[in-house]
mmCIF file of C-alpha atoms in Angstrom:
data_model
loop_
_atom_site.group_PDB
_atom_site.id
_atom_site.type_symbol
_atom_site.label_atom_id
_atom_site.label_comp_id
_atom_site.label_asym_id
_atom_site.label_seq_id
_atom_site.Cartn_x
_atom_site.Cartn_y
_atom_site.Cartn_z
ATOM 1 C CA UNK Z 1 -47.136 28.320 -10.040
ATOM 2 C CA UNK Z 2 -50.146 26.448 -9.035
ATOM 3 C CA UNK Z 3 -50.657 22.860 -10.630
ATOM 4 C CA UNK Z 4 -53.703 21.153 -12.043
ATOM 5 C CA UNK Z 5 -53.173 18.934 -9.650
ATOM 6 C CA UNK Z 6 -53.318 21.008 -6.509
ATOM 7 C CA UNK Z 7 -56.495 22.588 -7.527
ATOM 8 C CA UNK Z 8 -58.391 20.077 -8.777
ATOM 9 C CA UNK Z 9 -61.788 19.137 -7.417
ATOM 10 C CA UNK Z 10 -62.371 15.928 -6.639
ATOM 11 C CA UNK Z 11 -66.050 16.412 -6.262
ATOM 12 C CA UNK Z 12 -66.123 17.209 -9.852
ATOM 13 C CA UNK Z 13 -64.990 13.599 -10.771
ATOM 14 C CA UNK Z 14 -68.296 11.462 -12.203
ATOM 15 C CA UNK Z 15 -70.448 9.779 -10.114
ATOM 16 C CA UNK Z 16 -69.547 6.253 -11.265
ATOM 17 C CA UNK Z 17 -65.378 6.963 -10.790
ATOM 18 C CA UNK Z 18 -66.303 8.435 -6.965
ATOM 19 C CA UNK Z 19 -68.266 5.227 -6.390
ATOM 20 C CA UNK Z 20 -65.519 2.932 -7.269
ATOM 21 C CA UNK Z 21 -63.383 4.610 -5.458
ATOM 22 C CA UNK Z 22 -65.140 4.984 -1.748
ATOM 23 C CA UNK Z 23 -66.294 1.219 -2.365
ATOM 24 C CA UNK Z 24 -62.622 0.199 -2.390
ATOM 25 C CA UNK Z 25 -62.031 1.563 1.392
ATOM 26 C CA UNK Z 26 -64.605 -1.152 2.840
ATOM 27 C CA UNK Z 27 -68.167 -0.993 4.639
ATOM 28 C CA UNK Z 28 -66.227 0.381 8.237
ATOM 29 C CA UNK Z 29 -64.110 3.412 6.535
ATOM 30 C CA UNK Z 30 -67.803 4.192 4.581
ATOM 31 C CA UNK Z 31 -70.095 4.300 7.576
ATOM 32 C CA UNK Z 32 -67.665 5.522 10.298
ATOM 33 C CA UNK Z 33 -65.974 8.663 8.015
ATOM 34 C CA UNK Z 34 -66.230 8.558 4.640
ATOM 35 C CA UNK Z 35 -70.115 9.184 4.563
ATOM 36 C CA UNK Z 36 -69.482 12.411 6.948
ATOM 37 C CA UNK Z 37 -67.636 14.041 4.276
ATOM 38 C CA UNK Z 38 -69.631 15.780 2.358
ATOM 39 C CA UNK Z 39 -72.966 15.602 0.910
ATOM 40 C CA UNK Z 40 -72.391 14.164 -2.506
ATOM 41 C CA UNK Z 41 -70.512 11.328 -0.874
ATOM 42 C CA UNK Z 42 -73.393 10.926 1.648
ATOM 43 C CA UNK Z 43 -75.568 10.484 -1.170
ATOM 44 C CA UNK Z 44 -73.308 7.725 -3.442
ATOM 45 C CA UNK Z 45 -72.932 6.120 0.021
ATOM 46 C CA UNK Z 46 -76.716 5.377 0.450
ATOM 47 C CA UNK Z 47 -77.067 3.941 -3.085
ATOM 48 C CA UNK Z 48 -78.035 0.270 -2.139
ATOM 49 C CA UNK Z 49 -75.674 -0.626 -5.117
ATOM 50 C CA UNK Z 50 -72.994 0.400 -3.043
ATOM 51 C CA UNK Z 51 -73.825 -2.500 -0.355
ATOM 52 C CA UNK Z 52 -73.876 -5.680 -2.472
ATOM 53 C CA UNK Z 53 -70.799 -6.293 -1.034
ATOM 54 C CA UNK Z 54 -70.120 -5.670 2.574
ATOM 55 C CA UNK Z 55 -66.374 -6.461 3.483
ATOM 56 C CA UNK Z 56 -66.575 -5.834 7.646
ATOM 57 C CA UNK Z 57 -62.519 -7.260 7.860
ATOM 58 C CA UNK Z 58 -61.532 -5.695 11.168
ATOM 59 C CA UNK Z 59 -58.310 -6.864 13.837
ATOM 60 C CA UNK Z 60 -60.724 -8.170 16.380
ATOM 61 C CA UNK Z 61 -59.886 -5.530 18.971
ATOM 62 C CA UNK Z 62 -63.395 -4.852 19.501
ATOM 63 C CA UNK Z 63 -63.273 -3.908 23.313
ATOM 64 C CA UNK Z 64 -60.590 -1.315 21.982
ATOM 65 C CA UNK Z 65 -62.926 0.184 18.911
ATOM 66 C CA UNK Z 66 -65.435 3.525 19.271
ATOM 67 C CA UNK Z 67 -67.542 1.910 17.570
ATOM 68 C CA UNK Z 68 -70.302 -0.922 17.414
ATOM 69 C CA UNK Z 69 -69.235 -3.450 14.272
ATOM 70 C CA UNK Z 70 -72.920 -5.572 14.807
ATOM 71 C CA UNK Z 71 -74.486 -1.834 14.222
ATOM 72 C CA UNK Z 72 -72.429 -1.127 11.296
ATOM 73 C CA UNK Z 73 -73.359 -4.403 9.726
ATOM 74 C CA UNK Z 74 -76.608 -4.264 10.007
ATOM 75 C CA UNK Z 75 -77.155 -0.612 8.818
ATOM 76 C CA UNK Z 76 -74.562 -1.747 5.772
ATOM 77 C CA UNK Z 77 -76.690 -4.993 5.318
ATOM 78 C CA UNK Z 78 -80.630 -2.529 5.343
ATOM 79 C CA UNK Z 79 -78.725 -0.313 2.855
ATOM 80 C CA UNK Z 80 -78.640 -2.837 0.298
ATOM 81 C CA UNK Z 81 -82.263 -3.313 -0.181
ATOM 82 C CA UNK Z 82 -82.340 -6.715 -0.382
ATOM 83 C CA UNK Z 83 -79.334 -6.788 -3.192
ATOM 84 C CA UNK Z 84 -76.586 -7.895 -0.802
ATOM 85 C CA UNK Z 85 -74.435 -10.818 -2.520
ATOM 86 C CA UNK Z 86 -71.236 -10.931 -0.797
ATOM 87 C CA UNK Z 87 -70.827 -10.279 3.107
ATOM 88 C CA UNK Z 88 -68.015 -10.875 5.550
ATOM 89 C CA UNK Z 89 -68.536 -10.957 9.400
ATOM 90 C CA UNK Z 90 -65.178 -11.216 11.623
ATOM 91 C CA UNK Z 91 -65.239 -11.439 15.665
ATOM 92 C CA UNK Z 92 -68.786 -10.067 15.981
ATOM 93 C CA UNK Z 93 -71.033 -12.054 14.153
ATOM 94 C CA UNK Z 94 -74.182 -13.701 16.364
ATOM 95 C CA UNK Z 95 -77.133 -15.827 15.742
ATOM 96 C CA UNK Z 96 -79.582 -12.536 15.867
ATOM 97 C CA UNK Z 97 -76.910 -10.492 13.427
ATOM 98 C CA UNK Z 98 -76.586 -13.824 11.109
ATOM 99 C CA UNK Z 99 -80.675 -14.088 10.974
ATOM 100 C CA UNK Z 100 -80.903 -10.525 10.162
ATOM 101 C CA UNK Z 101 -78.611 -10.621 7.624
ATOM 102 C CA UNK Z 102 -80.222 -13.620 5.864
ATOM 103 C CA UNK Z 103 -84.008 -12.337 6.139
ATOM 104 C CA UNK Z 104 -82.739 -9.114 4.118
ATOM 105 C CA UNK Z 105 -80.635 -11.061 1.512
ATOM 106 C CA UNK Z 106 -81.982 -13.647 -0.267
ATOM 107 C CA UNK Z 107 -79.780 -13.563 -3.085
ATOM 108 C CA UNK Z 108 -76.556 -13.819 -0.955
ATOM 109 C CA UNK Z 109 -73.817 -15.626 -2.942
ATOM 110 C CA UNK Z 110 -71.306 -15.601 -0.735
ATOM 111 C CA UNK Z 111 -70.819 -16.112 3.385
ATOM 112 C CA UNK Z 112 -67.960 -15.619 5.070
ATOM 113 C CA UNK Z 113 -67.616 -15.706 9.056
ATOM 114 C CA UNK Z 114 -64.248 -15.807 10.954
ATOM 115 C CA UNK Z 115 -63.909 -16.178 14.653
ATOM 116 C CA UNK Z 116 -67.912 -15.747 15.854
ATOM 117 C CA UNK Z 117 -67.678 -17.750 18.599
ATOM 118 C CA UNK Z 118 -71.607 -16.505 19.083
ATOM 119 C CA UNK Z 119 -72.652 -18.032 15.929
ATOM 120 C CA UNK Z 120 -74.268 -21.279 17.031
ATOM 121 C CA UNK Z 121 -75.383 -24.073 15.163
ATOM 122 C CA UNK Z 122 -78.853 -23.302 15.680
ATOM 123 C CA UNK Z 123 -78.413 -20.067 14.644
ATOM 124 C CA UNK Z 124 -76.481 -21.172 11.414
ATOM 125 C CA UNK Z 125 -79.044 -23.613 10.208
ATOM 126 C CA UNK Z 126 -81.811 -20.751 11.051
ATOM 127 C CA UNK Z 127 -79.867 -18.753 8.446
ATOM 128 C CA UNK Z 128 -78.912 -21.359 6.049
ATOM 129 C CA UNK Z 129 -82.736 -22.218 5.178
ATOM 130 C CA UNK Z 130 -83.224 -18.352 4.225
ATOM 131 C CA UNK Z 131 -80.055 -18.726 1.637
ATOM 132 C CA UNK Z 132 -81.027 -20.837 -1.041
ATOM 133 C CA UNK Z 133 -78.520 -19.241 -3.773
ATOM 134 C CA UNK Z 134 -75.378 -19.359 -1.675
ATOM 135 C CA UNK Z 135 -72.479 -20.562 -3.915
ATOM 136 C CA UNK Z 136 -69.706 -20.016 -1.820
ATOM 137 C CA UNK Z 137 -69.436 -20.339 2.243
ATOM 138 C CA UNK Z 138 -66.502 -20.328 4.772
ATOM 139 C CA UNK Z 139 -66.190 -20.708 8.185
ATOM 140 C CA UNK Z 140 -63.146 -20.776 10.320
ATOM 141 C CA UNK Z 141 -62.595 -20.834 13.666
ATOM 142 C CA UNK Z 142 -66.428 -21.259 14.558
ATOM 143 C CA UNK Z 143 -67.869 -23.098 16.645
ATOM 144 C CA UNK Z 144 -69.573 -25.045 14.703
ATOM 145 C CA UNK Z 145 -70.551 -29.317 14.318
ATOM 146 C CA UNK Z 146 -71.861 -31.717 11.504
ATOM 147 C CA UNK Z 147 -75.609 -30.975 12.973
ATOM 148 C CA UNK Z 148 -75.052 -27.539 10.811
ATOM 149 C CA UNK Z 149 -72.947 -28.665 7.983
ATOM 150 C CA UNK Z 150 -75.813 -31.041 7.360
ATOM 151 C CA UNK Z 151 -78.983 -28.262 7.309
ATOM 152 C CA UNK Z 152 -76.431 -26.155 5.413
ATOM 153 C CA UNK Z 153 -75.912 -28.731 2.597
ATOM 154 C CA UNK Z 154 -79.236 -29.577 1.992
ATOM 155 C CA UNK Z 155 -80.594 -25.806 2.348
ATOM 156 C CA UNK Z 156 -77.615 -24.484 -0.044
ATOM 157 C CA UNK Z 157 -77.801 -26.768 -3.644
ATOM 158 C CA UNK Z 158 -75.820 -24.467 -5.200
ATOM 159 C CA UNK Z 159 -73.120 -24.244 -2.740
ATOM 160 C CA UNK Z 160 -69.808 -24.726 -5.363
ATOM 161 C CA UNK Z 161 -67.020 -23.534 -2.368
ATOM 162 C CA UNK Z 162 -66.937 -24.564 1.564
ATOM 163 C CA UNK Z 163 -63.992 -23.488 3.444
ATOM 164 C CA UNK Z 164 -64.290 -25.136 7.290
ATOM 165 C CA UNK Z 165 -61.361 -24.052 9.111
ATOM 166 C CA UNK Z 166 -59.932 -24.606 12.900
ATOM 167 C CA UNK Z 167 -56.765 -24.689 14.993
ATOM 168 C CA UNK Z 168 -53.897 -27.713 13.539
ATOM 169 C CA UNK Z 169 -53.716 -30.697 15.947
ATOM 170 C CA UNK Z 170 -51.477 -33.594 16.516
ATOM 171 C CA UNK Z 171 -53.168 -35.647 18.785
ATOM 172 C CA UNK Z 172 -53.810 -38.353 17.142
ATOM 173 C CA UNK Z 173 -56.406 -39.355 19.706
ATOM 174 C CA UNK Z 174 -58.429 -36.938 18.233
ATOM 175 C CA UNK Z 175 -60.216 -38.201 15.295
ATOM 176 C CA UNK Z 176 -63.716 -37.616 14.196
ATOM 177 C CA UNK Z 177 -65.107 -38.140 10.531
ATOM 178 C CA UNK Z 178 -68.371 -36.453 11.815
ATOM 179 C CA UNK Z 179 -67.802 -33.332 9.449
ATOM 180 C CA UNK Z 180 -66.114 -35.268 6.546
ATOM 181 C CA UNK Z 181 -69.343 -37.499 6.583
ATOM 182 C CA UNK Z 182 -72.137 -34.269 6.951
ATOM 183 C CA UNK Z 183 -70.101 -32.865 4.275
ATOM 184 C CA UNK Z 184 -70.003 -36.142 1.685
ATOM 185 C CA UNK Z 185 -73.796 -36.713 2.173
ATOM 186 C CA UNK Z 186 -75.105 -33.259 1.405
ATOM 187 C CA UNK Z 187 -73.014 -30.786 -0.731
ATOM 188 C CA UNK Z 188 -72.496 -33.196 -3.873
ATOM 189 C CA UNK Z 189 -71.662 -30.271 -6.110
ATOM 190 C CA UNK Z 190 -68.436 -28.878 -4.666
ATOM 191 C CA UNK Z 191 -65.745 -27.793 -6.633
ATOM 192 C CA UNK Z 192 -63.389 -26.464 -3.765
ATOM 193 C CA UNK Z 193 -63.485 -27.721 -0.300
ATOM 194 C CA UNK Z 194 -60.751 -26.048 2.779
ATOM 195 C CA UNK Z 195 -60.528 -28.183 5.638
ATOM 196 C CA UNK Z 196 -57.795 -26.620 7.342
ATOM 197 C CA UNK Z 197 -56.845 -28.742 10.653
ATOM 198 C CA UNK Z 198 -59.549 -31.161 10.344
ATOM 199 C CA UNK Z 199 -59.740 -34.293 12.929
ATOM 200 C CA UNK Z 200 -61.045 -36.250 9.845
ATOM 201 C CA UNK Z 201 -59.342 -39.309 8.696
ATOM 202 C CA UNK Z 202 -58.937 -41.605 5.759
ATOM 203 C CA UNK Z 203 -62.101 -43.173 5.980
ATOM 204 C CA UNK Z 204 -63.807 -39.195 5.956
ATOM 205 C CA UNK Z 205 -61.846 -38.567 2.535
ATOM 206 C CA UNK Z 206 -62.796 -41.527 1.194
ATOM 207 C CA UNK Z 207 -66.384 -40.541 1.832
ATOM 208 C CA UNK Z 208 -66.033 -36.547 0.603
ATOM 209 C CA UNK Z 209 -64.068 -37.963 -2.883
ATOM 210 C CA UNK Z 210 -67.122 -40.139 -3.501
ATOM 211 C CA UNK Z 211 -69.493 -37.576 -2.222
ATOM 212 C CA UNK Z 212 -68.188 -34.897 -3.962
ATOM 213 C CA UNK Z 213 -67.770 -36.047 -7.406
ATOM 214 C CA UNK Z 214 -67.066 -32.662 -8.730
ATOM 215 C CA UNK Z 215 -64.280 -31.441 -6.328
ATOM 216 C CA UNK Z 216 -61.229 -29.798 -8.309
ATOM 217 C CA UNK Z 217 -59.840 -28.036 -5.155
ATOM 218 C CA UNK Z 218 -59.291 -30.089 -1.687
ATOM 219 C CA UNK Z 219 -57.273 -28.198 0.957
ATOM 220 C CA UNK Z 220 -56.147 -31.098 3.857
ATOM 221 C CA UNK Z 221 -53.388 -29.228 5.392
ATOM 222 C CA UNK Z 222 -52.592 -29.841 9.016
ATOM 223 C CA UNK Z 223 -55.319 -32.695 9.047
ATOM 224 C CA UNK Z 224 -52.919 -34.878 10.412
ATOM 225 C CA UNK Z 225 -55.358 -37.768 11.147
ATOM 226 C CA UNK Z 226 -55.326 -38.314 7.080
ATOM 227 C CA UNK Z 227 -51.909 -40.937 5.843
ATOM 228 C CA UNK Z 228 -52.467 -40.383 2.086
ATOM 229 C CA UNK Z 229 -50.565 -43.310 0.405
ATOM 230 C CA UNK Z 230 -51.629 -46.253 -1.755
ATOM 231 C CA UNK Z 231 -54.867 -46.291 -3.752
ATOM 232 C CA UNK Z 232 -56.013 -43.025 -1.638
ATOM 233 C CA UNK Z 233 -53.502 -41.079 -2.571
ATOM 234 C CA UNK Z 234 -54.230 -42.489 -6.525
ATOM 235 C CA UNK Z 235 -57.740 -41.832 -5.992
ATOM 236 C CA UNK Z 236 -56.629 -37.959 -5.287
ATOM 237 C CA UNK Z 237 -53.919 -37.512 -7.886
ATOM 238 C CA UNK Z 238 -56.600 -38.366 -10.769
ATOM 239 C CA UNK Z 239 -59.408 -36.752 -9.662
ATOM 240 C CA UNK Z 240 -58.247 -33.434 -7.507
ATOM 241 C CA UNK Z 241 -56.356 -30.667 -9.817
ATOM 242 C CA UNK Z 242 -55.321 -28.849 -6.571
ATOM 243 C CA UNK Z 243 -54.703 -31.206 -3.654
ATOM 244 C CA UNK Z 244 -53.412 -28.974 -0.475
ATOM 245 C CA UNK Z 245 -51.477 -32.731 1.081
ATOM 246 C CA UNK Z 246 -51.715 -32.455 5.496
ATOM 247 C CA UNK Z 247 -47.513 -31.379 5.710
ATOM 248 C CA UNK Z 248 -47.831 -28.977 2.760
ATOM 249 C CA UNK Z 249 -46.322 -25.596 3.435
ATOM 250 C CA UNK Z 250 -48.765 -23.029 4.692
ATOM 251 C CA UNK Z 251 -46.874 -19.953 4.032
ATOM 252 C CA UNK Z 252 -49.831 -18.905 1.769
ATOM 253 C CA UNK Z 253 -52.560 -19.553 4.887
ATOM 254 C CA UNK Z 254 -54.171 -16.363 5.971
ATOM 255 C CA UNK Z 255 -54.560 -17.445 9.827
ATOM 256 C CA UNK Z 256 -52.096 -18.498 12.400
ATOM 257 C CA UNK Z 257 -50.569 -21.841 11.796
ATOM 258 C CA UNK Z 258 -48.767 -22.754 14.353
ATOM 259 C CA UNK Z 259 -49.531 -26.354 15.273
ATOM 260 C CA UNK Z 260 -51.287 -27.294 18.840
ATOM 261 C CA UNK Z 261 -49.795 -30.661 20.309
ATOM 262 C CA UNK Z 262 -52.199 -30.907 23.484
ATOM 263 C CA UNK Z 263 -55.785 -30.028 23.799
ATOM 264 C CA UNK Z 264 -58.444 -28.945 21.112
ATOM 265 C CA UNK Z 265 -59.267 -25.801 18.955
ATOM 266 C CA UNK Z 266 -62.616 -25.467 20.905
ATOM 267 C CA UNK Z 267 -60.409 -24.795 24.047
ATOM 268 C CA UNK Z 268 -57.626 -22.052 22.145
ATOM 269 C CA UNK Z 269 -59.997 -19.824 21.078
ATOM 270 C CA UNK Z 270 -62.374 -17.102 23.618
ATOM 271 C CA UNK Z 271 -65.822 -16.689 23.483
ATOM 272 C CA UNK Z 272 -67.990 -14.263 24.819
ATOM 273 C CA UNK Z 273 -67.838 -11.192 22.766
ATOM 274 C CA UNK Z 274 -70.767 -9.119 24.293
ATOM 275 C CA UNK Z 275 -74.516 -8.912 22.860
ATOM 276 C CA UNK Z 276 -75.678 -6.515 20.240
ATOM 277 C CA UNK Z 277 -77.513 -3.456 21.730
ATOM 278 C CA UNK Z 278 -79.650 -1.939 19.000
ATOM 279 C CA UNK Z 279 -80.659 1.459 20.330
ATOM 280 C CA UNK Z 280 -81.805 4.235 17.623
ATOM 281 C CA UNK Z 281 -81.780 7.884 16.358
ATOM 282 C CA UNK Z 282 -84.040 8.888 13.895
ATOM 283 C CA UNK Z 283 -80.839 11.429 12.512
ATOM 284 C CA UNK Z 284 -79.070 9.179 9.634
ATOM 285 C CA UNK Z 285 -77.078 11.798 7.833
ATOM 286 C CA UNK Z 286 -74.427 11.654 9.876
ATOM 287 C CA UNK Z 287 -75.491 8.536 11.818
ATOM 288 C CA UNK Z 288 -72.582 7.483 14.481
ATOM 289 C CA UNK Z 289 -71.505 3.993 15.773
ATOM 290 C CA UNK Z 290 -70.517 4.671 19.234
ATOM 291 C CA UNK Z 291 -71.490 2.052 21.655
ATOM 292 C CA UNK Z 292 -73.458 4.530 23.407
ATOM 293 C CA UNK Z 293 -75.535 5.376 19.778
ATOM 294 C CA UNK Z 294 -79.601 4.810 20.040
ATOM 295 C CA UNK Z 295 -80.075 3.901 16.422
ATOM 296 C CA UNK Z 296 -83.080 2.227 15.830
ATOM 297 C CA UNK Z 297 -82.414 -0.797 13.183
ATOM 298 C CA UNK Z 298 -86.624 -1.890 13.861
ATOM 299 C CA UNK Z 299 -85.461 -5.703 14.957
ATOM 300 C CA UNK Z 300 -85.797 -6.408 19.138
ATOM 301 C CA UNK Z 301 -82.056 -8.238 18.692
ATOM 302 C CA UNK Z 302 -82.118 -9.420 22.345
ATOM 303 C CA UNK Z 303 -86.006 -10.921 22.330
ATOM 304 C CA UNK Z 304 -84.921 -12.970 19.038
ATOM 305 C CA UNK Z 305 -86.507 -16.943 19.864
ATOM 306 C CA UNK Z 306 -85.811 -19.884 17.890
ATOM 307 C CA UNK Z 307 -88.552 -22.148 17.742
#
């Protein structure tokens, strides 16, 4: 006998229930397969209110990958009609993909870019004066200095979060409050602050607790430069709810941990992930993200200046 179950139609289910569904499997499953499908699906996947979240999480294999990510994005990002609130951009994220995506979302609440070593400062601060409602930002494993964290603070007022992550060091050698400092004089209204393997020390917390009046959350493990103890350590017991101390375990750290004792995080970590070609094809039904695909996304990528 044949169940209800095997002969159920799933294109029968309602509209809302479909689209709740297919935006669970993330922007890359949507554009790459889940589109193709059928034509109902096609249709729920071009509703810009599918888009104001864009979750591009992906291994970082890109030389292994039939497809372009920096294409994906920015067809994901132009679907959203300007209602895009949430992105996240992992291994391919550039200063040309970054401005596009913050010319097309003004609104943008939250930021998140992980290992885009071609994501420059300049190209950070470009975006970070089009993003005047950001709330909630993270960076790790960026190359990135205090000349950004500075344009970013005062460009972002609302900016409650910052996570600025790198590579654990012990060398005590290296220590450098630059970041603590660009961080203390320009986001004042921070509730949670990540600075995973920071070179900052004592003097650069001292400076973010009376920066950062606000702070409930401060993440400090694997800064090693910071000796909490005394009236420091006082200081962070009253005023921090959550303090993450420098030895704390990291068992609940999303990135490797493992703890460099020579060199720098600048010099662990490859660059050169290869330019975004924007080609186009005027086809979008079934639009494909091959590298070889001529889609055109109307932006000259590779003629972008900054002034």
């Amino acid at each position: 006998m044949t169940t209800a179950a095997e002969t159920r139609n799933w294109l029968e289910l309602p509209l809302d229930v479909t689209a709740s569904i297919l935006s669970r499997i993330g922007a890359i499953e949507i554009l790459n397969s889940a589109q193709n499908v059928c034509s109902l699906w096609r249709n729920i996947c071009k509703d810009p209110s599918m888009w104001r979240s864009i979750d591009m999480h992906n291994l970082g294999d890109l030389w292994d990958m039939d497809y372009d990510l920096a294409k994906m994005c920015v067809h994901a990002v132009d679907r959203s009609c300007g209602h895009l609130l949430d992105i996240n951009v992992e291994y391919f994220g550039t200063d040309a993909l970054l401005l596009h995506i913050s010319e097309r979302s003004f609104h943008l609440k939250r930021l998140r870019i992980v290992s885009c070593y071609n994501i420059s400062d300049e190209g950070l601060s470009k975006a970070a004066l089009k993003l005047p409602f950001l709330e909630e930002l993270e960076i790790s494993y960026c190359s990135i200095s205090k000349d950004a964290l500075e344009t970013i603070g005062r460009s972002c007022p609302l900016l409650k979060s910052f996570k600025f992550n790198v590579q654990g060091c012990r060398r005590f050698q290296l220590e450098s409050d630059d970041e603590a400092l660009a961080i203390a004089q320009t986001m004042p209204e921070l509730r949670h602050l990540q600075l995973f393997g920071n070179k900052l020390t004592n003097d650069g917390l001292l400076a973010i607790l009376n920066g950062c009046p606000h702070l409930e959350y401060l993440d400090l493990r694997q800064c090693f430069n910071v000796s909490l103890g005394g009236n420091l350590e006082k200081r962070c017991i009253e005023h921090i709810k959550n303090l993450r101390r420098p030895n704390d375990s990291t068992h609940d750290y999303e990135f490797y941990t493992e703890v460099h004792d020579t060199g720098s995080s600048d010099e662990d970590y490859p660059s050169g992930i290869s330019d975004i070609d924007f080609m186009s094809d005027d086809y979008d039904d079934y639009f494909e993200f091959s590298g070889d695909s001529d889609y055109d996304f109307g932006y000259d990528y590779d003629a972008v200046l900054f002034d």
